Amino acid sequence: MPSRWLDCSCGRGPSVVQGKWYGVRSYLHLFYEDCTGASPDGDRDGSSPQGAWAPLIWKVTLSTGILFLLVGAAALATGSLVPPKLEGIGEEEFMVLDMQAVRYNHALGTCRLVGMALCMAAGALGAV
């Protein structure tokens, strides 16, 4: 394992010539490797735990946000585009209330509410 150099100062390009690495490399290549903390072999030394977790957290957050957006849009579309059923059947004097239709319409309203909540959660995850 290569020895760890002291600290990154972006002006340390010429110090690489002191015997750390050998081979044909351009000055800019060594300059940018020195400032990003990458070794010339392309391996990361793994000393920064945040650097290893940041891409994973970003990908999980983005994937979750996209999933919430798709499910929320589907629920919102279902709740909005499916027509509600008639709840009351009959005339003014004799009115029959269809309980199945009431539950069905309530489920459509819940579907719209869950769809809006999931879309807002997806927006919040996208903003993060």
mmCIF file of C-alpha atoms in Angstrom:
data_model
loop_
_atom_site.group_PDB
_atom_site.id
_atom_site.type_symbol
_atom_site.label_atom_id
_atom_site.label_comp_id
_atom_site.label_asym_id
_atom_site.label_seq_id
_atom_site.Cartn_x
_atom_site.Cartn_y
_atom_site.Cartn_z
ATOM 1 C CA MET A 1 0.000 0.000 0.000
ATOM 2 C CA PRO A 2 1.459 3.395 -0.914
ATOM 3 C CA SER A 3 2.448 5.693 1.904
ATOM 4 C CA ARG A 4 0.029 8.477 2.746
ATOM 5 C CA TRP A 5 1.319 11.967 1.903
ATOM 6 C CA LEU A 6 0.877 14.776 4.392
ATOM 7 C CA ASP A 7 -1.859 17.102 3.169
ATOM 8 C CA CYS A 8 -3.268 18.173 -0.127
ATOM 9 C CA SER A 9 -2.105 21.508 -1.333
ATOM 10 C CA CYS A 10 -2.810 22.033 -4.966
ATOM 11 C CA GLY A 11 0.622 23.450 -5.594
ATOM 12 C CA ARG A 12 2.378 20.163 -4.798
ATOM 13 C CA GLY A 13 2.749 19.036 -8.393
ATOM 14 C CA PRO A 14 6.550 19.347 -8.497
ATOM 15 C CA SER A 15 6.942 17.381 -5.229
ATOM 16 C CA VAL A 16 5.865 14.271 -7.103
ATOM 17 C CA VAL A 17 9.183 14.354 -8.930
ATOM 18 C CA GLN A 18 10.995 13.702 -5.628
ATOM 19 C CA GLY A 19 10.613 9.960 -6.078
ATOM 20 C CA LYS A 20 7.070 9.085 -5.108
ATOM 21 C CA TRP A 21 5.989 7.791 -8.521
ATOM 22 C CA TYR A 22 7.811 6.884 -11.680
ATOM 23 C CA GLY A 23 6.499 6.744 -15.197
ATOM 24 C CA VAL A 24 5.330 9.019 -17.916
ATOM 25 C CA ARG A 25 2.645 11.321 -16.573
ATOM 26 C CA SER A 26 1.796 14.897 -17.436
ATOM 27 C CA TYR A 27 2.148 17.693 -14.927
ATOM 28 C CA LEU A 28 -1.596 18.428 -15.005
ATOM 29 C CA HIS A 29 -2.430 14.773 -14.437
ATOM 30 C CA LEU A 30 -0.252 14.680 -11.324
ATOM 31 C CA PHE A 31 -1.586 18.059 -10.177
ATOM 32 C CA TYR A 32 -5.211 16.928 -10.308
ATOM 33 C CA GLU A 33 -4.478 13.549 -8.714
ATOM 34 C CA ASP A 34 -2.705 15.320 -5.880
ATOM 35 C CA CYS A 35 -5.613 17.687 -5.271
ATOM 36 C CA THR A 36 -8.362 15.076 -5.429
ATOM 37 C CA GLY A 37 -6.579 12.560 -3.233
ATOM 38 C CA ALA A 38 -6.471 9.832 -5.858
ATOM 39 C CA SER A 39 -3.396 7.705 -6.246
ATOM 40 C CA PRO A 40 -1.695 7.405 -9.626
ATOM 41 C CA ASP A 41 -2.925 3.817 -9.953
ATOM 42 C CA GLY A 42 -6.518 5.028 -9.852
ATOM 43 C CA ASP A 43 -7.148 3.395 -6.470
ATOM 44 C CA ARG A 44 -8.643 5.396 -3.675
ATOM 45 C CA ASP A 45 -7.009 4.965 -0.315
ATOM 46 C CA GLY A 46 -10.370 4.732 1.479
ATOM 47 C CA SER A 47 -9.381 7.201 4.182
ATOM 48 C CA SER A 48 -12.510 9.299 3.708
ATOM 49 C CA PRO A 49 -15.641 7.419 4.805
ATOM 50 C CA GLN A 50 -17.858 10.250 3.608
ATOM 51 C CA GLY A 51 -16.384 9.989 0.130
ATOM 52 C CA ALA A 52 -17.346 6.328 -0.062
ATOM 53 C CA TRP A 53 -20.911 6.796 1.218
ATOM 54 C CA ALA A 54 -21.835 9.999 -0.603
ATOM 55 C CA PRO A 55 -22.455 8.424 -4.043
ATOM 56 C CA LEU A 56 -24.431 5.582 -2.471
ATOM 57 C CA ILE A 57 -26.632 7.942 -0.467
ATOM 58 C CA TRP A 58 -27.159 10.130 -3.534
ATOM 59 C CA LYS A 59 -28.181 7.154 -5.673
ATOM 60 C CA VAL A 60 -30.545 5.739 -3.034
ATOM 61 C CA THR A 61 -32.157 9.152 -2.515
ATOM 62 C CA LEU A 62 -32.612 9.686 -6.233
ATOM 63 C CA SER A 63 -33.997 6.174 -6.776
ATOM 64 C CA THR A 64 -36.422 6.533 -3.873
ATOM 65 C CA GLY A 65 -37.552 9.930 -5.137
ATOM 66 C CA ILE A 66 -38.185 8.591 -8.629
ATOM 67 C CA LEU A 67 -40.080 5.598 -7.219
ATOM 68 C CA PHE A 68 -42.220 7.874 -5.025
ATOM 69 C CA LEU A 69 -42.891 10.138 -7.985
ATOM 70 C CA LEU A 70 -43.996 7.279 -10.238
ATOM 71 C CA VAL A 71 -46.212 5.629 -7.610
ATOM 72 C CA GLY A 72 -47.618 9.008 -6.548
ATOM 73 C CA ALA A 73 -48.397 9.997 -10.131
ATOM 74 C CA ALA A 74 -50.105 6.651 -10.724
ATOM 75 C CA ALA A 75 -52.176 6.985 -7.542
ATOM 76 C CA LEU A 76 -53.064 10.581 -8.341
ATOM 77 C CA ALA A 77 -54.075 9.667 -11.889
ATOM 78 C CA THR A 78 -56.135 6.722 -10.672
ATOM 79 C CA GLY A 79 -57.941 8.817 -8.064
ATOM 80 C CA SER A 80 -58.618 11.618 -10.511
ATOM 81 C CA LEU A 81 -59.420 9.813 -13.760
ATOM 82 C CA VAL A 82 -61.591 6.945 -12.499
ATOM 83 C CA PRO A 83 -65.196 8.185 -12.300
ATOM 84 C CA PRO A 84 -66.921 8.066 -8.915
ATOM 85 C CA LYS A 85 -70.060 5.994 -8.371
ATOM 86 C CA LEU A 86 -73.476 7.354 -7.482
ATOM 87 C CA GLU A 87 -74.055 7.077 -3.753
ATOM 88 C CA GLY A 88 -77.726 7.966 -3.507
ATOM 89 C CA ILE A 89 -80.332 6.216 -5.614
ATOM 90 C CA GLY A 90 -83.978 7.177 -5.629
ATOM 91 C CA GLU A 91 -86.192 10.210 -5.305
ATOM 92 C CA GLU A 92 -86.411 12.869 -2.641
ATOM 93 C CA GLU A 93 -88.860 10.983 -0.457
ATOM 94 C CA PHE A 94 -87.316 7.557 -0.877
ATOM 95 C CA MET A 95 -83.504 7.676 -0.956
ATOM 96 C CA VAL A 96 -81.330 4.569 -0.872
ATOM 97 C CA LEU A 97 -77.701 4.989 0.124
ATOM 98 C CA ASP A 98 -75.309 2.580 -1.569
ATOM 99 C CA MET A 99 -72.605 1.781 1.017
ATOM 100 C CA GLN A 100 -70.342 0.108 -1.541
ATOM 101 C CA ALA A 101 -70.389 3.270 -3.637
ATOM 102 C CA VAL A 102 -69.573 5.348 -0.543
ATOM 103 C CA ARG A 103 -66.548 3.140 0.252
ATOM 104 C CA TYR A 104 -65.478 3.211 -3.408
ATOM 105 C CA ASN A 105 -65.619 7.013 -3.566
ATOM 106 C CA HIS A 106 -63.772 7.238 -0.247
ATOM 107 C CA ALA A 107 -61.046 4.960 -1.666
ATOM 108 C CA LEU A 108 -60.728 7.249 -4.699
ATOM 109 C CA GLY A 109 -60.316 10.269 -2.405
ATOM 110 C CA THR A 110 -57.711 8.405 -0.368
ATOM 111 C CA CYS A 111 -55.912 7.483 -3.570
ATOM 112 C CA ARG A 112 -55.736 11.148 -4.582
ATOM 113 C CA LEU A 113 -54.482 12.136 -1.122
ATOM 114 C CA VAL A 114 -51.772 9.440 -1.072
ATOM 115 C CA GLY A 115 -50.743 10.403 -4.610
ATOM 116 C CA MET A 116 -50.289 14.036 -3.619
ATOM 117 C CA ALA A 117 -48.330 13.065 -0.487
ATOM 118 C CA LEU A 118 -46.015 10.787 -2.470
ATOM 119 C CA CYS A 119 -45.409 13.461 -5.101
ATOM 120 C CA MET A 120 -44.566 15.980 -2.384
ATOM 121 C CA ALA A 121 -42.195 13.477 -0.755
ATOM 122 C CA ALA A 122 -40.573 12.886 -4.148
ATOM 123 C CA GLY A 123 -40.149 16.645 -4.567
ATOM 124 C CA ALA A 124 -38.544 16.905 -1.134
ATOM 125 C CA LEU A 125 -36.161 14.022 -1.923
ATOM 126 C CA GLY A 126 -35.337 15.632 -5.249
ATOM 127 C CA ALA A 127 -34.536 18.901 -3.502
ATOM 128 C CA VAL A 128 -32.225 17.135 -1.062
#
